[in-house]
Amino acid sequence: MRVAFLNPQGNFDPHNSYLASHPDFGGQLVYVREVARLLGQMGHHADILTRRVTDPDWPEFEAPTDAYPGHENVRILRIPCGPERFLPKEDLWPYLGEWVEGVARHYREEGSWPDFWTGHYADGGLAAALLEEASGVPFTFTGHSLGAWKLDPLLKDEDDLPAADARYNFGARIRAERVAMARSAAIVANSEAERREQYDHPAYRGAVDVRDDGRFVVIPPGVNLDIFDPDARGEQEEETRESIQAAHERDIDPERRDLPAVIAWSRLDPKKNHLALVEAFAGSDELRGQANLVMITRGLDDPLREPGGASEEERPILNALISAVDRSDLWGGISAFGLSGQTALAALYRWGADTGGVFCLPAEYEPFGMTVVEAMAVGLPVVVTQNGGPQETTDGGQAGLLADPRDPEDIAAKLLRLLSDRETWKAYADRALERSHDLYNWRRTAEGYLRLAEEARRGERGGDLSFPIPDFARQPAPAELPRLDNWEPQPEHPAG
Ligand code: F6P
């Protein structure tokens, strides 16, 4: 089977050089790479199609083709569109049709279409719909993150819609998502919660029906167990421990340096809700007495004291964190520093587990929560948001504690349950380890995609190919992108 993964945004390079250091470089990079590599290992062929960028600031994305060493069956193919420079994913829409034509041209020149397309995120989904129209080859859609749920919390006032839409081009993104949902042969969700809750937003009605649509398939993603395992200590182990120690010596009071850590690792994005965790520490003397707070801020070293290097999006988050730390004088018990790459992250989790720490992700909502499962796989117990995928990944709170992300007291109480009792800590660490290793491995994910590809090719699955594809996705692209003129925000994410 020859499978083509469509990802106009995110770019890809053999080292995932920018993972988590920019909003466009999140879990999707790991997801697509791992499924593609597993398919390759199983003897199939996988192409990862992404955008070619010729920009001195992003030299890794310039070559037209690339490969992962040791994975001969997987190609990274970079197709140019629009200006040569790097563009954030929100600005790609006017060039998507051109990108799709470039992808089609590539396969025509090679003499055959792939056997199956799989579109990732809104832009990849719309590209897949256009390519299936051109080739007759079916596609699946994997949303990763849906626009409607990103837009809702941005609408604090009635007249916020035009500004949010202009900045993030939600009009194009949500139309793209609707087309991808309606026309795909299957919609891949990471968890039941994602299917039930994310796709039930009114913005997607008419394109998909979560109550009665057999095209939904839940395929959980995996964890790279070669890296995220208690015993997978590698070359970077020592180096990472030295970085942690150096950060402790810089930030943590000497008498606190032997305390375990509550570890937070996620992008500085409002939806990740770092502030609730800082507030949990601020509001609990007991928690402050039991642990330090260690925040990993990829690409930023010591951003609580030197926020100057942060992006425009990260600055307000850091400012709020700094005020909260100042207000409650948490200095001496909190450290924020950068670590880069998955092996360093796994080494950090192993250090956390060896020293009796806890991983915490108090995000408003997590469709799946890959970092949570990665921490679990190393044997680091977790306290995570009760909203979304962690309900399933922690087996309803059996293999990790669930907390209300809007309630810092609840977060503090759950952290203390683990930190203050060694037996409880051990029981959750063991269950986390067992569950993550049993259920979340990439081979199973790749097998799930293969099954869908085979079913779609046999004609057992199909989408609504009469659902219209909007003009902005076609060449020549119209000057204006579609805008949202009215919107029905959902008050908050449905709690799990
Ligand atoms: O990498 C995970 C991911 O969901 C990507 O698919 C996407 O680039 C990003 O994170 C989230 O995007 P957004 O904030 O636009 O929903």
Coordinates of C-alpha atoms and ligand atoms in Angstrom, one line a residue:
M1 CA 0.0 0.0 0.0
R2 CA 1.2 3.5 -0.8
V3 CA -0.2 6.1 1.6
A4 CA 0.2 9.9 1.2
F5 CA 0.0 12.0 4.4
L6 CA -1.1 15.6 3.6
N7 CA 0.2 18.3 5.9
P8 CA 0.6 21.7 4.2
Q9 CA 1.5 23.3 7.6
G10 CA 3.9 22.1 10.2
N11 CA 6.6 21.2 7.7
F12 CA 8.6 18.2 8.6
D13 CA 12.3 17.5 8.8
P14 CA 14.1 14.3 9.9
H15 CA 14.8 15.8 13.4
N16 CA 11.5 17.5 14.1
S17 CA 13.7 20.5 14.7
Y18 CA 11.0 22.9 15.8
L19 CA 8.8 20.5 17.8
A20 CA 6.8 22.6 20.4
S21 CA 8.8 25.7 19.8
H22 CA 6.1 27.3 17.6
P23 CA 2.4 26.9 17.5
D24 CA 2.5 25.0 14.1
F25 CA 4.9 22.4 15.4
G26 CA 3.0 20.3 17.9
G27 CA 2.0 16.7 18.4
Q28 CA 0.9 16.4 14.7
L29 CA 4.5 16.3 13.7
V30 CA 5.1 13.2 15.9
Y31 CA 1.8 11.6 15.0
V32 CA 2.3 11.7 11.3
R33 CA 6.0 10.7 11.4
E34 CA 5.4 7.7 13.7
V35 CA 2.4 6.4 11.7
A36 CA 4.4 6.8 8.5
R37 CA 7.5 5.1 9.9
L38 CA 5.5 2.2 11.2
L39 CA 3.8 1.7 7.8
G40 CA 7.3 1.8 6.3
Q41 CA 8.5 -0.9 8.8
M42 CA 5.5 -3.0 7.9
G43 CA 6.6 -3.0 4.3
H44 CA 4.3 -0.3 3.0
H45 CA 5.3 3.0 1.4
A46 CA 4.5 6.4 3.0
D47 CA 4.9 9.9 1.7
I48 CA 4.7 12.9 4.0
L49 CA 3.8 15.9 1.9
T50 CA 4.4 19.3 3.3
R51 CA 5.2 22.8 2.2
R52 CA 8.7 23.7 0.8
V53 CA 10.1 26.8 2.4
T54 CA 13.2 28.7 1.2
D55 CA 13.9 31.0 4.1
P56 CA 17.3 31.5 5.9
D57 CA 15.4 31.3 9.3
W58 CA 14.1 27.8 8.5
P59 CA 16.9 26.1 6.5
E60 CA 15.6 22.6 7.4
F61 CA 12.6 23.0 5.1
E62 CA 14.4 23.9 1.9
A63 CA 15.3 20.6 0.2
P64 CA 12.5 19.2 -2.1
T65 CA 12.9 15.8 -0.6
D66 CA 14.1 14.4 2.7
A67 CA 14.2 11.1 4.6
Y68 CA 14.3 9.6 8.0
P69 CA 17.6 7.7 8.4
G70 CA 16.9 4.0 8.5
H71 CA 13.3 4.3 7.1
E72 CA 13.8 3.8 3.4
N73 CA 10.1 3.4 2.7
V74 CA 9.2 6.9 4.0
R75 CA 9.7 10.1 2.0
I76 CA 9.3 13.7 3.0
L77 CA 8.2 15.5 -0.1
R78 CA 8.1 19.3 0.0
I79 CA 5.9 21.1 -2.4
P80 CA 6.2 24.9 -2.8
C81 CA 3.3 27.3 -2.8
G82 CA 2.9 31.1 -2.5
P83 CA 5.9 33.1 -1.3
E84 CA 9.1 31.2 -0.6
R85 CA 9.3 32.3 3.0
F86 CA 7.9 30.5 6.0
L87 CA 4.2 31.2 6.6
P88 CA 2.2 30.4 9.7
K89 CA -0.6 27.9 9.0
E90 CA -3.3 30.6 9.3
D91 CA -1.8 32.4 6.3
L92 CA -1.6 29.4 3.9
W93 CA -5.2 29.4 2.8
P94 CA -4.8 31.5 -0.3
Y95 CA -2.1 29.2 -1.6
L96 CA -3.6 25.8 -0.7
G97 CA -5.0 25.3 -4.2
E98 CA -1.6 25.9 -5.7
W99 CA -0.1 23.4 -3.2
V100 CA -2.6 20.8 -4.2
E101 CA -1.8 21.3 -7.8
G102 CA 1.9 20.8 -7.0
V103 CA 1.1 17.6 -5.2
A104 CA -1.0 16.3 -8.1
R105 CA 1.7 17.3 -10.5
H106 CA 4.3 15.4 -8.5
Y107 CA 2.3 12.1 -8.7
R108 CA 1.4 12.6 -12.3
E109 CA 5.1 13.0 -13.1
E110 CA 5.8 9.8 -11.2
G111 CA 3.2 8.1 -13.2
S112 CA 0.7 7.0 -10.6
W113 CA -1.4 8.2 -7.7
P114 CA -0.9 6.9 -4.2
D115 CA -3.4 4.2 -3.0
F116 CA -4.8 6.4 -0.3
W117 CA -4.7 10.0 1.0
T118 CA -4.8 10.9 4.6
G119 CA -5.4 14.6 5.4
H120 CA -4.2 16.1 8.7
Y121 CA -5.7 19.3 10.3
A122 CA -8.1 21.5 8.4
D123 CA -5.6 22.4 5.6
G124 CA -4.6 18.8 5.0
G125 CA -8.2 17.8 5.1
L126 CA -9.3 20.3 2.4
A127 CA -6.2 19.4 0.3
A128 CA -7.2 15.7 0.6
A129 CA -10.8 16.5 -0.6
L130 CA -9.4 18.3 -3.6
L131 CA -6.9 15.5 -4.4
E132 CA -9.6 12.9 -4.1
E133 CA -11.6 14.9 -6.6
A134 CA -8.6 15.0 -9.0
S135 CA -7.6 11.3 -8.5
G136 CA -10.6 9.3 -7.4
V137 CA -8.4 8.0 -4.6
P138 CA -10.3 8.0 -1.2
F139 CA -9.1 9.9 1.9
T140 CA -9.4 10.0 5.6
F141 CA -9.5 13.1 7.8
T142 CA -7.7 13.5 11.1
G143 CA -8.6 16.9 12.7
H144 CA -6.0 17.1 15.5
S145 CA -7.5 20.4 16.7
L146 CA -10.8 21.8 15.5
G147 CA -11.2 25.5 14.8
A148 CA -14.6 26.0 16.4
W149 CA -13.2 25.1 19.8
K150 CA -10.3 27.5 19.3
L151 CA -12.6 30.3 18.3
D152 CA -15.1 30.1 21.1
P153 CA -12.9 31.2 24.0
L154 CA -11.5 34.1 21.9
L155 CA -15.0 35.6 21.8
K156 CA -15.1 37.4 25.2
D157 CA -17.2 40.3 23.8
E158 CA -19.9 40.3 21.2
D159 CA -17.9 42.2 18.7
D160 CA -14.7 40.1 19.0
L161 CA -15.7 37.9 16.0
P162 CA -14.3 40.0 13.1
A163 CA -10.9 40.5 14.8
A164 CA -10.5 36.8 15.7
D165 CA -11.6 35.8 12.2
A166 CA -9.3 38.3 10.5
R167 CA -6.3 37.1 12.6
Y168 CA -6.8 33.4 12.4
N169 CA -8.9 33.0 9.2
F170 CA -11.5 30.9 11.0
G171 CA -13.9 31.4 8.1
A172 CA -11.6 29.4 5.8
R173 CA -10.5 26.9 8.5
I174 CA -14.1 25.9 9.5
R175 CA -15.2 25.6 5.9
A176 CA -12.2 23.5 5.2
E177 CA -13.0 21.3 8.2
R178 CA -16.6 20.9 7.1
V179 CA -15.6 19.8 3.6
A180 CA -13.0 17.4 5.0
M181 CA -15.5 15.9 7.4
A182 CA -18.3 15.5 4.9
R183 CA -16.3 14.1 2.0
S184 CA -13.9 11.8 3.8
A185 CA -14.2 8.1 3.7
A186 CA -13.5 8.0 7.5
I187 CA -12.9 10.6 10.2
V188 CA -10.2 9.5 12.6
A189 CA -10.6 10.6 16.2
N190 CA -8.0 9.9 18.9
S191 CA -10.6 9.1 21.6
E192 CA -14.3 8.6 22.1
A193 CA -14.4 11.9 23.9
E194 CA -12.9 13.7 20.9
R195 CA -15.5 12.1 18.6
R196 CA -18.4 12.8 20.9
E197 CA -17.5 16.3 22.1
Q198 CA -15.3 18.0 19.6
Y199 CA -17.3 17.1 16.5
D200 CA -20.6 18.0 18.1
H201 CA -20.0 21.7 17.9
P202 CA -22.9 23.4 16.0
A203 CA -20.3 24.8 13.5
Y204 CA -20.0 21.2 12.1
R205 CA -23.7 20.3 11.8
G206 CA -24.7 19.4 8.3
A207 CA -21.2 18.2 7.6
V208 CA -21.2 15.4 10.2
D209 CA -23.5 13.9 12.8
V210 CA -21.8 12.5 15.9
R211 CA -24.9 10.5 16.8
D212 CA -25.3 8.8 13.5
D213 CA -22.3 8.7 11.3
G214 CA -20.5 5.4 10.8
R215 CA -17.5 7.1 9.3
F216 CA -16.1 8.0 12.7
V217 CA -13.3 5.6 13.8
V218 CA -11.5 5.9 17.0
I219 CA -7.8 5.1 16.5
P220 CA -5.7 6.1 19.5
P221 CA -2.2 7.4 18.8
G222 CA 0.8 5.7 20.2
V223 CA 3.9 6.5 22.3
N224 CA 7.4 5.9 21.1
L225 CA 8.3 3.2 23.6
D226 CA 11.9 3.2 22.4
I227 CA 12.2 6.6 24.1
F228 CA 9.4 6.8 26.6
D229 CA 10.2 3.9 28.9
P230 CA 11.6 3.7 32.4
D231 CA 14.7 1.9 31.1
A232 CA 15.3 3.7 27.8
R233 CA 18.1 5.7 29.2
G234 CA 20.2 7.0 26.3
E235 CA 23.0 9.4 25.5
Q236 CA 21.1 12.5 26.5
E237 CA 20.3 11.2 30.0
E238 CA 23.2 12.7 31.7
E239 CA 23.1 15.9 29.7
T240 CA 19.5 16.4 30.6
R241 CA 20.0 15.8 34.3
E242 CA 22.8 18.4 34.2
S243 CA 20.5 20.9 32.6
I244 CA 17.9 20.2 35.3
Q245 CA 20.4 20.5 38.0
A246 CA 21.8 23.8 36.6
A247 CA 18.2 25.2 36.4
H248 CA 17.7 24.1 40.0
E249 CA 20.9 25.8 41.2
R250 CA 19.8 28.9 39.4
D251 CA 16.1 29.0 40.4
I252 CA 15.4 26.8 43.4
D253 CA 16.4 27.7 47.0
P254 CA 19.2 25.4 48.3
E255 CA 17.0 23.8 51.1
R256 CA 14.3 22.9 48.5
R257 CA 16.5 21.3 45.9
D258 CA 15.8 17.7 47.1
L259 CA 12.0 18.1 46.9
P260 CA 10.2 16.3 44.1
A261 CA 8.9 18.3 41.1
V262 CA 5.6 18.9 39.6
I263 CA 6.5 18.9 35.9
A264 CA 4.6 20.8 33.3
W265 CA 5.5 20.5 29.6
S266 CA 3.3 22.1 27.0
R267 CA 3.3 25.1 24.6
L268 CA 2.7 28.5 26.2
D269 CA -0.8 28.6 24.8
P270 CA -3.8 30.0 26.8
K271 CA -5.6 26.7 26.3
K272 CA -2.9 24.8 28.1
N273 CA -3.8 26.8 31.2
H274 CA -0.4 27.1 33.0
L275 CA -1.8 29.8 35.2
A276 CA -4.1 27.3 37.0
L277 CA -1.1 25.3 38.0
V278 CA 0.8 28.3 39.3
E279 CA -2.4 29.3 41.2
A280 CA -2.6 25.8 42.7
F281 CA 0.9 26.4 44.2
A282 CA 0.0 29.9 45.2
G283 CA -3.1 28.8 47.1
S284 CA -1.6 25.8 49.0
D285 CA 1.1 26.1 51.6
E286 CA 1.1 22.3 51.8
L287 CA 1.8 21.9 48.1
R288 CA 4.6 24.4 48.3
G289 CA 6.0 22.5 51.2
Q290 CA 6.0 19.2 49.2
A291 CA 7.2 20.1 45.8
N292 CA 8.8 22.5 43.4
L293 CA 7.2 23.5 40.1
V294 CA 9.2 22.8 37.0
M295 CA 7.9 24.3 33.7
I296 CA 9.6 23.3 30.5
T297 CA 9.3 26.1 28.0
R298 CA 10.8 24.9 24.8
G299 CA 13.0 27.5 23.1
L300 CA 12.9 29.8 26.1
D301 CA 15.4 29.7 29.0
D302 CA 14.3 31.4 32.2
P303 CA 11.3 33.1 30.6
L304 CA 9.9 34.0 34.0
R305 CA 12.8 36.4 34.6
E306 CA 13.6 37.1 31.0
P307 CA 10.5 37.0 28.9
G308 CA 12.1 39.1 26.2
G309 CA 12.6 36.2 23.8
A310 CA 8.9 35.1 23.9
S311 CA 6.6 35.5 20.9
E312 CA 3.7 37.9 20.7
E313 CA 1.3 35.0 21.6
E314 CA 3.4 33.8 24.6
R315 CA 4.0 37.2 26.2
P316 CA 0.6 37.7 27.8
I317 CA 0.7 34.2 29.2
L318 CA 4.1 34.8 30.7
N319 CA 3.1 38.2 32.0
A320 CA 0.1 36.5 33.8
L321 CA 2.4 33.8 35.2
I322 CA 5.0 36.3 36.4
S323 CA 2.4 38.4 38.2
A324 CA 1.0 35.3 39.9
V325 CA 4.5 34.2 40.9
D326 CA 5.3 37.7 42.2
R327 CA 2.0 38.1 44.1
S328 CA 2.5 34.9 46.0
D329 CA 6.2 35.0 46.1
L330 CA 6.8 31.6 44.6
W331 CA 10.4 32.5 43.7
G332 CA 12.8 29.9 45.0
G333 CA 10.3 27.1 44.4
I334 CA 9.7 27.5 40.6
S335 CA 11.9 27.0 37.7
A336 CA 11.2 27.4 33.9
F337 CA 13.7 26.4 31.3
G338 CA 14.0 24.9 27.8
L339 CA 14.7 21.3 26.9
S340 CA 14.6 20.2 23.3
G341 CA 13.6 17.0 21.7
Q342 CA 11.7 13.9 22.8
T343 CA 14.8 12.1 24.3
A344 CA 15.4 15.0 26.6
L345 CA 11.8 15.0 27.5
A346 CA 11.8 11.3 28.4
A347 CA 15.0 11.8 30.4
L348 CA 13.2 14.6 32.3
Y349 CA 10.2 12.3 33.0
R350 CA 12.6 9.6 34.2
W351 CA 14.3 12.1 36.5
G352 CA 10.8 13.1 37.7
A353 CA 9.8 9.5 38.4
D354 CA 13.1 8.7 40.1
T355 CA 12.6 11.7 42.5
G356 CA 9.0 11.0 43.3
G357 CA 7.5 13.8 41.1
V358 CA 4.3 14.2 39.2
F359 CA 3.4 15.3 35.7
C360 CA 0.6 17.9 35.5
L361 CA -1.4 19.2 32.5
P362 CA -4.3 21.4 33.6
A363 CA -5.4 22.3 30.0
E364 CA -8.9 23.6 29.6
Y365 CA -9.5 20.7 27.3
E366 CA -7.3 18.1 25.7
P367 CA -8.7 16.1 22.7
F368 CA -6.2 13.4 23.5
G369 CA -3.1 14.6 25.6
M370 CA -0.1 12.9 24.0
T371 CA 2.3 14.3 26.6
V372 CA 0.2 12.8 29.3
V373 CA 0.6 9.3 27.9
E374 CA 4.3 9.8 27.3
A375 CA 4.8 10.7 31.0
M376 CA 2.7 7.7 32.0
A377 CA 4.8 5.4 29.8
V378 CA 7.9 6.4 31.7
G379 CA 6.2 5.6 35.1
L380 CA 5.7 9.3 36.1
P381 CA 2.2 9.5 37.7
V382 CA -0.1 12.2 36.2
V383 CA -2.6 14.8 37.3
V384 CA -4.5 16.0 34.2
T385 CA -7.5 17.9 33.1
Q386 CA -10.8 16.1 33.4
N387 CA -12.0 17.5 30.1
G388 CA -11.5 15.4 27.0
G389 CA -9.2 12.5 26.2
P390 CA -7.5 12.1 29.6
Q391 CA -10.7 10.6 30.8
E392 CA -9.9 7.6 28.6
T393 CA -6.2 7.6 28.7
T394 CA -6.3 7.5 32.5
D395 CA -9.1 4.9 32.5
G396 CA -11.5 7.4 34.1
G397 CA -9.0 8.4 36.8
Q398 CA -7.7 4.9 37.6
A399 CA -4.3 5.3 36.0
G400 CA -3.9 9.0 36.7
L401 CA -5.8 11.6 38.7
L402 CA -8.3 13.9 36.9
A403 CA -8.7 17.5 38.0
D404 CA -11.0 20.4 37.2
P405 CA -8.7 22.8 35.2
R406 CA -10.8 25.8 36.4
D407 CA -10.3 24.9 40.1
P408 CA -6.7 25.4 41.3
E409 CA -7.7 24.0 44.7
D410 CA -8.8 20.7 43.0
I411 CA -5.5 20.6 41.1
A412 CA -3.5 21.2 44.4
A413 CA -5.6 18.5 46.2
K414 CA -4.9 15.9 43.4
L415 CA -1.2 16.7 43.3
L416 CA -1.0 16.3 47.1
R417 CA -2.7 13.0 47.0
L418 CA 0.2 11.7 45.0
L419 CA 3.0 13.7 46.5
S420 CA 2.1 13.1 50.1
D421 CA 1.7 9.3 50.1
R422 CA 4.4 7.1 48.6
E423 CA 2.1 4.0 48.2
T424 CA -0.6 6.0 46.4
W425 CA 2.2 7.5 44.2
K426 CA 3.5 4.0 43.4
A427 CA 0.1 2.6 42.7
Y428 CA -0.7 5.3 40.1
A429 CA 2.8 5.1 38.6
D430 CA 2.4 1.4 38.1
R431 CA -1.1 1.6 36.6
A432 CA 0.0 4.5 34.3
L433 CA 2.9 2.5 33.0
E434 CA 0.9 -0.7 32.3
R435 CA -2.0 1.1 30.6
S436 CA 0.2 3.3 28.4
H437 CA 2.3 0.4 27.2
D438 CA -0.6 -1.9 26.6
L439 CA -2.9 0.4 24.7
Y440 CA -0.9 3.2 23.1
N441 CA 1.6 2.0 20.6
W442 CA 2.1 3.3 17.0
R443 CA 1.9 -0.1 15.4
R444 CA -1.8 -0.3 16.4
T445 CA -2.3 3.2 15.1
A446 CA -0.7 2.3 11.8
E447 CA -2.8 -0.9 11.6
G448 CA -5.9 1.2 12.1
Y449 CA -5.1 3.5 9.1
L450 CA -4.3 0.5 7.0
R451 CA -7.6 -1.1 7.8
L452 CA -9.4 2.1 6.8
A453 CA -7.4 2.3 3.6
E454 CA -8.3 -1.2 2.6
E455 CA -12.0 -0.7 3.5
A456 CA -12.1 2.5 1.5
R457 CA -10.4 1.0 -1.5
R458 CA -12.9 -1.9 -1.5
G459 CA -15.7 0.7 -1.5
E460 CA -16.9 -0.2 2.0
R461 CA -16.4 3.3 3.2
G462 CA -17.2 6.6 1.5
G463 CA -18.0 10.2 2.1
D464 CA -20.6 12.6 0.7
L465 CA -18.9 13.6 -2.6
S466 CA -21.7 16.0 -3.4
F467 CA -20.7 18.3 -0.5
P468 CA -19.5 21.5 -2.2
I469 CA -15.8 22.5 -2.1
P470 CA -15.6 26.3 -1.7
D471 CA -14.0 28.4 -4.3
F472 CA -11.3 29.8 -2.1
A473 CA -9.6 26.4 -2.3
R474 CA -9.4 26.4 -6.0
Q475 CA -7.0 28.0 -8.5
P476 CA -7.0 30.9 -9.2
A477 CA -7.8 31.7 -5.6
P478 CA -10.2 34.6 -5.1
A479 CA -8.8 37.8 -3.5
E480 CA -10.9 37.5 -0.4
L481 CA -11.1 34.6 2.1
P482 CA -14.6 33.7 3.4
R483 CA -15.5 35.3 6.7
L484 CA -17.7 34.3 9.5
D485 CA -20.7 36.7 9.8
N486 CA -22.4 35.0 12.7
W487 CA -21.4 32.5 15.2
E488 CA -23.0 30.5 18.0
P489 CA -20.3 30.1 20.7
Q490 CA -20.5 27.2 23.0
P491 CA -20.1 28.4 26.6
E492 CA -17.3 26.0 27.4
H493 CA -16.0 22.6 26.5
P494 CA -18.2 19.8 27.7
A495 CA -16.7 18.3 30.8
G496 CA -15.9 14.7 30.6
Ligands
F6P1 O1 0.3 19.5 16.5 C1 -0.9 19.4 17.1 C2 -1.8 20.5 16.6 O2 -3.1 20.2 16.9 C3 -1.6 20.9 15.2 O3 -2.4 20.1 14.4 C4 -1.8 22.3 15.1 O4 -0.8 22.9 14.4 C5 -1.7 22.8 16.5 O5 -1.5 21.7 17.3 C6 -3.0 23.4 17.1 O6 -3.5 24.4 16.2 P1 -4.6 25.4 16.6 O7 -4.2 26.1 17.8 O8 -4.7 26.2 15.4 O9 -5.9 24.6 16.9

